[in-house]
mmCIF file of C-alpha atoms in Angstrom:
data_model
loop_
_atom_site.group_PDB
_atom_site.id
_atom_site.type_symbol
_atom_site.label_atom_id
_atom_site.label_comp_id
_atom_site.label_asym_id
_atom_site.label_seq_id
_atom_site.Cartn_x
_atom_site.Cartn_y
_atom_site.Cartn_z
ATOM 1 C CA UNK K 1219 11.168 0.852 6.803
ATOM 2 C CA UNK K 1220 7.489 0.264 6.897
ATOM 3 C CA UNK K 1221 4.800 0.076 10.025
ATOM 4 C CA UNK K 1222 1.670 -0.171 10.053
ATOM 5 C CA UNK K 1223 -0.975 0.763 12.441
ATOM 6 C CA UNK K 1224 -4.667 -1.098 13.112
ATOM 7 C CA UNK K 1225 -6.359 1.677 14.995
ATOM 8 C CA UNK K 1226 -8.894 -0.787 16.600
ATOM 9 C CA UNK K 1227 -8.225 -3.955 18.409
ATOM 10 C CA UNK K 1228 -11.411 -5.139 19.095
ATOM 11 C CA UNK K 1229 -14.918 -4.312 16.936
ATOM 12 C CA UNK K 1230 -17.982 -5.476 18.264
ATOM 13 C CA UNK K 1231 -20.965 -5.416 15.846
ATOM 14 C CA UNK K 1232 -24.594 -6.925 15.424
ATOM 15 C CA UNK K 1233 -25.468 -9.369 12.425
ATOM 16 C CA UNK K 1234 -26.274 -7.698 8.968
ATOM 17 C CA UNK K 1235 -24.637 -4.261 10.445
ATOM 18 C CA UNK K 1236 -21.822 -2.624 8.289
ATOM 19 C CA UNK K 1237 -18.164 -2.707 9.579
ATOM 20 C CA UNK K 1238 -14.735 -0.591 9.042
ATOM 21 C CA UNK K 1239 -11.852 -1.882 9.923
ATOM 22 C CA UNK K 1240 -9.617 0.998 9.833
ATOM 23 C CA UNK K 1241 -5.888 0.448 8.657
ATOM 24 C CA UNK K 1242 -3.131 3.307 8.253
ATOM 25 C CA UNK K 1243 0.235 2.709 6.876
ATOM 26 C CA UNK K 1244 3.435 4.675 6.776
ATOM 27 C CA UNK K 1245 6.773 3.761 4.257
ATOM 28 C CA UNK K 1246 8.891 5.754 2.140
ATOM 29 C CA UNK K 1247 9.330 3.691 -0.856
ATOM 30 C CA UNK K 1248 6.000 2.116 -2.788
ATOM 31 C CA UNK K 1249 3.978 -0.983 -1.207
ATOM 32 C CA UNK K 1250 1.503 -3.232 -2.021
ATOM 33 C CA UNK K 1251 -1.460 -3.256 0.560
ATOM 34 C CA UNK K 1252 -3.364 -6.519 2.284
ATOM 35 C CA UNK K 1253 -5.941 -7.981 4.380
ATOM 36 C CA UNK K 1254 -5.605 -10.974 6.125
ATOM 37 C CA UNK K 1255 -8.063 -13.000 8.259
ATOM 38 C CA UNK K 1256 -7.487 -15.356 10.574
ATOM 39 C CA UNK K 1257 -10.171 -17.624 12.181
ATOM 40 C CA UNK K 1258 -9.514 -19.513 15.049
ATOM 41 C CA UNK K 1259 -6.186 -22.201 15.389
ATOM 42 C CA UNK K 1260 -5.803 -21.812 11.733
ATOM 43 C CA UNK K 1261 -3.068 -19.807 8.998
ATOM 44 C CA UNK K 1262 -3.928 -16.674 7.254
ATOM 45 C CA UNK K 1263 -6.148 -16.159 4.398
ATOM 46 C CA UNK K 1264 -5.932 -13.397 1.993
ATOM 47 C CA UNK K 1265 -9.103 -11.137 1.955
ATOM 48 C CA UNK K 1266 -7.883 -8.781 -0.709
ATOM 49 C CA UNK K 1267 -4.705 -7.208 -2.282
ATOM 50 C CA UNK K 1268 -4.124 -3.660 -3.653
ATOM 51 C CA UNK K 1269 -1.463 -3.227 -6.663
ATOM 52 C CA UNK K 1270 -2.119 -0.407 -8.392
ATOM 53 C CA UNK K 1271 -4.970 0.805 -10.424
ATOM 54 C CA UNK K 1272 -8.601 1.874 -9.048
ATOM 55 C CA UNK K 1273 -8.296 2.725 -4.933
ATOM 56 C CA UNK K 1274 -11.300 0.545 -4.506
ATOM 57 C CA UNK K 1275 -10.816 -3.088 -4.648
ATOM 58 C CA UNK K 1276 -13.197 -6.492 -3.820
ATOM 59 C CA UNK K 1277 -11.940 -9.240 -1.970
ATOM 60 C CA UNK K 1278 -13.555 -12.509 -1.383
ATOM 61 C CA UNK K 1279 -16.857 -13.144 1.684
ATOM 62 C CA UNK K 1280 -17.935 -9.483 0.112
ATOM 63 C CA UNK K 1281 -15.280 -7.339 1.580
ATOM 64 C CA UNK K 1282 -13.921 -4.409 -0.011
ATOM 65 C CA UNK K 1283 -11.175 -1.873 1.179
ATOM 66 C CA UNK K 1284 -10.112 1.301 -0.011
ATOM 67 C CA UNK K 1285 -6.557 2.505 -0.756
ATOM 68 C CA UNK K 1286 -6.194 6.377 0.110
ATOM 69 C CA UNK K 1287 -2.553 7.972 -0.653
ATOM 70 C CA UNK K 1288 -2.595 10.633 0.710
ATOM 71 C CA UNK K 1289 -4.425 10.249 4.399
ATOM 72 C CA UNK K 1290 -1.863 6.675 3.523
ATOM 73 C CA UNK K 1291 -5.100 4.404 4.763
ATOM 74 C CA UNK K 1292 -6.661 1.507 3.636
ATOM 75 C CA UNK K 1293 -9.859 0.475 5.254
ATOM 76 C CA UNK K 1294 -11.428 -2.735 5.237
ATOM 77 C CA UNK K 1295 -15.589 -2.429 4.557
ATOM 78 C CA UNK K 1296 -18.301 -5.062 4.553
ATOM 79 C CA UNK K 1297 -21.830 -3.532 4.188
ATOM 80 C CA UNK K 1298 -23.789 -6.120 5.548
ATOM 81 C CA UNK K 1299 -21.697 -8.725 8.270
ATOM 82 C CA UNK K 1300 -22.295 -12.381 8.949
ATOM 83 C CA UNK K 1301 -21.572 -14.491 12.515
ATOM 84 C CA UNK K 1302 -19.268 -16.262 9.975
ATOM 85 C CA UNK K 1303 -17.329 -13.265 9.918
ATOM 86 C CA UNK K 1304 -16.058 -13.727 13.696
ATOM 87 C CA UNK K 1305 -12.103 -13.129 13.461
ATOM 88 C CA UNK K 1306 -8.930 -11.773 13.820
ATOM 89 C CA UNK K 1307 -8.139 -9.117 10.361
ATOM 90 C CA UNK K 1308 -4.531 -8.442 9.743
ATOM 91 C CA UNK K 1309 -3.847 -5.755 7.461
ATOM 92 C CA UNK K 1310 -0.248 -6.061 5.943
ATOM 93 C CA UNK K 1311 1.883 -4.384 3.492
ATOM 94 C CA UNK K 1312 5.179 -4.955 1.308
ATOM 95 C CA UNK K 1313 7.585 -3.241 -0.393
ATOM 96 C CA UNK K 1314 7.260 -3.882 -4.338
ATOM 97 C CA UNK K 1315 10.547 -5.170 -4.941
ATOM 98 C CA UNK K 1316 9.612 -9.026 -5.669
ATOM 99 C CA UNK K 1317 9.886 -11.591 -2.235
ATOM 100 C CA UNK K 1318 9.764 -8.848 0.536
ATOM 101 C CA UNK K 1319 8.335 -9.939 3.570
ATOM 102 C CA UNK K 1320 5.230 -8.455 4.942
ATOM 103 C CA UNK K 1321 4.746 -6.260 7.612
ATOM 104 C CA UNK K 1322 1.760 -6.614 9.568
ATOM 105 C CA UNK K 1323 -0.335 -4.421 12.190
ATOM 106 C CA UNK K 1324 -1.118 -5.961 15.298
ATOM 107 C CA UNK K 1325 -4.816 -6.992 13.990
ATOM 108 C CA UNK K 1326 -8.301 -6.598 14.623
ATOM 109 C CA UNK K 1327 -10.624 -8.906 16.574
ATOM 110 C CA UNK K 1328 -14.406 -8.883 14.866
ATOM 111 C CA UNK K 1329 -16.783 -10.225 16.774
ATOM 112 C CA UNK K 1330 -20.361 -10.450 15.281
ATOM 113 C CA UNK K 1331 -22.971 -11.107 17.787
ATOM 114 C CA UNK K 1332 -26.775 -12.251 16.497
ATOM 115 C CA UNK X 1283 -3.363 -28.151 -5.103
ATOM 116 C CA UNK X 1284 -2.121 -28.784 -1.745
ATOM 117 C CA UNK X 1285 -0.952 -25.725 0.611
ATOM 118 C CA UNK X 1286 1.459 -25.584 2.883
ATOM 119 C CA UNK X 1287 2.196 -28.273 5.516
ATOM 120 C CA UNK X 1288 3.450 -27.705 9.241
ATOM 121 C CA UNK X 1289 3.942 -30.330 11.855
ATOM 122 C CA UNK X 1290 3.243 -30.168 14.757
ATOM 123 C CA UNK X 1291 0.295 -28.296 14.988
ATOM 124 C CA UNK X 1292 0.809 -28.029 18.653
ATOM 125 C CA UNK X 1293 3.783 -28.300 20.890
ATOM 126 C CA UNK X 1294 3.815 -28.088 24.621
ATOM 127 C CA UNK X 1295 7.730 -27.776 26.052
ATOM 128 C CA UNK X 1296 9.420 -26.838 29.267
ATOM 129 C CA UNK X 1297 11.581 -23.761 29.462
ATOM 130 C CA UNK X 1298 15.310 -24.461 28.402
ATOM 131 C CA UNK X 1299 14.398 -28.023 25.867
ATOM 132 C CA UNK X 1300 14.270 -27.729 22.526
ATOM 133 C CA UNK X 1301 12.062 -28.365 20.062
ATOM 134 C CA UNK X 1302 11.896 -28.688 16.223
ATOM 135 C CA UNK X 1303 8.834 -27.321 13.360
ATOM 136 C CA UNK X 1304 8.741 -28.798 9.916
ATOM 137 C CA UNK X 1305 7.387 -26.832 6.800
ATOM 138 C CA UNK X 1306 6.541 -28.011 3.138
ATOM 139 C CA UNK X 1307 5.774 -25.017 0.856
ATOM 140 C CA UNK X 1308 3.208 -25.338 -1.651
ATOM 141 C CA UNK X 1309 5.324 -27.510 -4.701
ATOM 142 C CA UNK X 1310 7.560 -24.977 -7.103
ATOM 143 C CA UNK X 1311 7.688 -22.112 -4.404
ATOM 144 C CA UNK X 1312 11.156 -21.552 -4.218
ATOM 145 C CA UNK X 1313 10.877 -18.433 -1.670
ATOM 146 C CA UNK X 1314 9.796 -19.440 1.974
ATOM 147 C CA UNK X 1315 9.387 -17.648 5.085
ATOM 148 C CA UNK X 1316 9.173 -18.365 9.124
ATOM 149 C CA UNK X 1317 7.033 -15.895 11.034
ATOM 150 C CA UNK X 1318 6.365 -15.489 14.854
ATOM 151 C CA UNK X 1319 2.985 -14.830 15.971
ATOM 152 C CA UNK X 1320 2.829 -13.832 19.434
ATOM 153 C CA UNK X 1321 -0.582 -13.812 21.239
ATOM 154 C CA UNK X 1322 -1.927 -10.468 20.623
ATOM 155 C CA UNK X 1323 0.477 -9.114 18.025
ATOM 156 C CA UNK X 1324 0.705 -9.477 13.580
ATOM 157 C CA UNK X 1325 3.230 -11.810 12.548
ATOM 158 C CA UNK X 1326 6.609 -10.861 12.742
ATOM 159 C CA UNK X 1327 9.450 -12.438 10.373
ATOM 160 C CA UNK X 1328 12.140 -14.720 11.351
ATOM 161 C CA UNK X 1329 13.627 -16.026 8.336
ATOM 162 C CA UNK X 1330 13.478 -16.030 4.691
ATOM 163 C CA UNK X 1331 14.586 -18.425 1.938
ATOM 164 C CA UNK X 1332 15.023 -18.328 -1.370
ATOM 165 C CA UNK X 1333 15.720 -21.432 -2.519
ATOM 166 C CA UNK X 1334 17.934 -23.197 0.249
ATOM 167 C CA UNK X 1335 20.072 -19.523 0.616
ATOM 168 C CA UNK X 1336 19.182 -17.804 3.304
ATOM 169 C CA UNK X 1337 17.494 -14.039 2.021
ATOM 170 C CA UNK X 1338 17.201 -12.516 5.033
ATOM 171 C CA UNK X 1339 17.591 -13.663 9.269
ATOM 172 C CA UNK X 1340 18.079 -9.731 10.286
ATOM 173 C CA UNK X 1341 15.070 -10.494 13.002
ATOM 174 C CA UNK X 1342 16.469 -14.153 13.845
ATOM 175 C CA UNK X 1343 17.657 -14.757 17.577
ATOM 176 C CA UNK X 1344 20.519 -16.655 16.194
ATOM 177 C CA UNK X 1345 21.856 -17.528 20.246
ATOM 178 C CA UNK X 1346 18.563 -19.835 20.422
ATOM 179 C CA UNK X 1347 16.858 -20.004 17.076
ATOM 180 C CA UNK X 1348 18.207 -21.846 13.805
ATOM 181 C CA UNK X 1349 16.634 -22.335 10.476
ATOM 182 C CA UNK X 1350 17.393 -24.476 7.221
ATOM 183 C CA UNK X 1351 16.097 -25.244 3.800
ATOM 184 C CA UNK X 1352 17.757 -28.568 2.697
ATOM 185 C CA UNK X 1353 17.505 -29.386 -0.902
ATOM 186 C CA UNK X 1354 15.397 -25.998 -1.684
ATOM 187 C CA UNK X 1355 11.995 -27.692 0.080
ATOM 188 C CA UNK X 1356 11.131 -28.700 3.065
ATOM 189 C CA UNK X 1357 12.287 -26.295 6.029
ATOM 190 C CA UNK X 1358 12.851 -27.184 9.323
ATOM 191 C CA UNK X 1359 12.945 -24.532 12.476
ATOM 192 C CA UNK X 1360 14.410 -24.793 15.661
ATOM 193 C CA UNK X 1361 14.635 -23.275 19.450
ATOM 194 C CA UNK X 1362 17.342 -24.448 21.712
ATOM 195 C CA UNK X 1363 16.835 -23.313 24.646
ATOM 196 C CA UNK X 1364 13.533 -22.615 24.865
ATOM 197 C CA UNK X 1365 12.308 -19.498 26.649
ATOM 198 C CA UNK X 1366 8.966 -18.731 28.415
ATOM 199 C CA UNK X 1367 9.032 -15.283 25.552
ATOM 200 C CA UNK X 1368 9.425 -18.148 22.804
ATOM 201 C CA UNK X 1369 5.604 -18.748 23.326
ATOM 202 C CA UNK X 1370 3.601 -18.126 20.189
ATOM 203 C CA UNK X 1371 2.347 -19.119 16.840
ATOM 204 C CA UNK X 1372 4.936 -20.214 14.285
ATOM 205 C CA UNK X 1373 3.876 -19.664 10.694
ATOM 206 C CA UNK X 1374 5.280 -20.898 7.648
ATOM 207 C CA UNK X 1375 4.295 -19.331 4.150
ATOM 208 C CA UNK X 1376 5.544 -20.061 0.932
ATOM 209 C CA UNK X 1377 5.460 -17.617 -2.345
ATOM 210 C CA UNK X 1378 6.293 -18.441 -6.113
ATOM 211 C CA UNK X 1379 7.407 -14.705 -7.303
ATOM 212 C CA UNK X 1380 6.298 -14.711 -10.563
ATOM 213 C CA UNK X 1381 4.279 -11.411 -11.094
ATOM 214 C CA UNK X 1382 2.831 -8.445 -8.429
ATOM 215 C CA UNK X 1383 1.836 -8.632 -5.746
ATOM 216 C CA UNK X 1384 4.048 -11.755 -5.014
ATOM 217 C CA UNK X 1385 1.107 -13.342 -2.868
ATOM 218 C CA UNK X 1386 2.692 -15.353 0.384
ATOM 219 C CA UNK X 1387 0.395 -18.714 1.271
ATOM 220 C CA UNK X 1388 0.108 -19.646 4.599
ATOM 221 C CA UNK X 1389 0.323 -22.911 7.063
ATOM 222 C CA UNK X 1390 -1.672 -23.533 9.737
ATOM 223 C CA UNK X 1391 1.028 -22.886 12.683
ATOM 224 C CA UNK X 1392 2.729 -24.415 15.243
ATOM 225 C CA UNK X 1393 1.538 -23.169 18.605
ATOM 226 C CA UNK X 1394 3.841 -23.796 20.814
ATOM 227 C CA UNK X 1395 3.895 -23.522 24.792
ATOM 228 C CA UNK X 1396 6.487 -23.036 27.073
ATOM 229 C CA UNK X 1397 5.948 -23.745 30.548
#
């Protein structure tokens, strides 16, 4: 079985700061990794997706996240955040066998203040 | 390319009536899945098609909750009775399975309310 675990519910930041949004994951077979956002009264959008390949991969609205095996963590990063950015983040993950459902942390509330 | 459809958007019910959510996957997903959102938590499945064969209902309260997939499209859920626990978002996503990572689309929910 597979969990995972948003260590933050609620980030507060200023305009044009940087943000983490930290994500840790725990499963004993292989998963793919995701970030979802969610802005208010509407579904979820993929930010980004982790296969395989490099641990560092770009999403859209200039986020990236980092896949780390072995602390089993993947991180959401933006360098420089927007008002636009105000949301809930899901991170998510599923097993790689094809049409697994996804398992999802309990999410992240942004909130980007001018 | 359309997305995926849900109707209502919002529901408002009384404790023990039932009510009904439609879903229409994005066209040529043959997988689709129900999720419950409650306020405050990630989504959490209910159901999953594949085709109009049910995949997997392991999380499904089958004493109140039912699901189908008529024809391999359109999916309808229901709650009968409704509970005051039943309120939350109800997502519907829809997937094709073709190659990795097997990306799931999403609806914009049914919120539904039970007074």
């Amino acid at each position: 079985a597979q969990s995972v675990t948003q260590l933050d519910s609620q980030v507060p930041v200023f305009e044009e700061a940087p943000v983490e949004l930290r994500c840790n994951y725990s499963s004993s077979v292989s998963v793919y990794l995701f970030w979802y956002v969610q802005y208010p009264n509407q579904g979820l959008q993929l930010l980004l997706k982790y296969l395989s390949g490099s641990t560092l991969v770009k999403g859209i609205n200039g986020f990236e996240a980092e896949f780390n095996k072995s602390q089993t963590s993947f991180h959401l990063r933006k360098p420089s955040v927007h008002i636009s950015d105000t949301a809930e983040y899901f991170c998510a993950v599923s097993e790689i066998r094809a049409g697994t459902a996804l398992i999802f942390g309990k999410g992240t509330t942004l909130s980007v203040s001018s | 390319e359309a997305g995926v459809a849900q109707s209502p958007r919002y529901k408002i019910i009384e404790k023990r009536q039932s009510v009904a959510f439609w879903c229409n996957p994005i066209s040529g997903h043959a997988t689709l899945y129900w999720y419950q959102q409650i306020l405050g938590q990630g989504p959490k499945l209910l159901i999953q098609f594949q085709n109009n064969g049910v995949v997997d209902d392991s999380q499904l309260p089958k004493d109140r909750f039912s699901a189908e997939r008529l024809k391999g499209v359109d999916s309808t859920l229901k709650i009968q009775p409704a509970k005051l626990e039943d309120s939350a978002v109800y997502l519907c996503a829809s997937s094709l399975l073709v190659q990795p990572p097997y990306e799931q689309y999403f609806g914009p929910g049914t919120r539904l309310t039970v007074t």
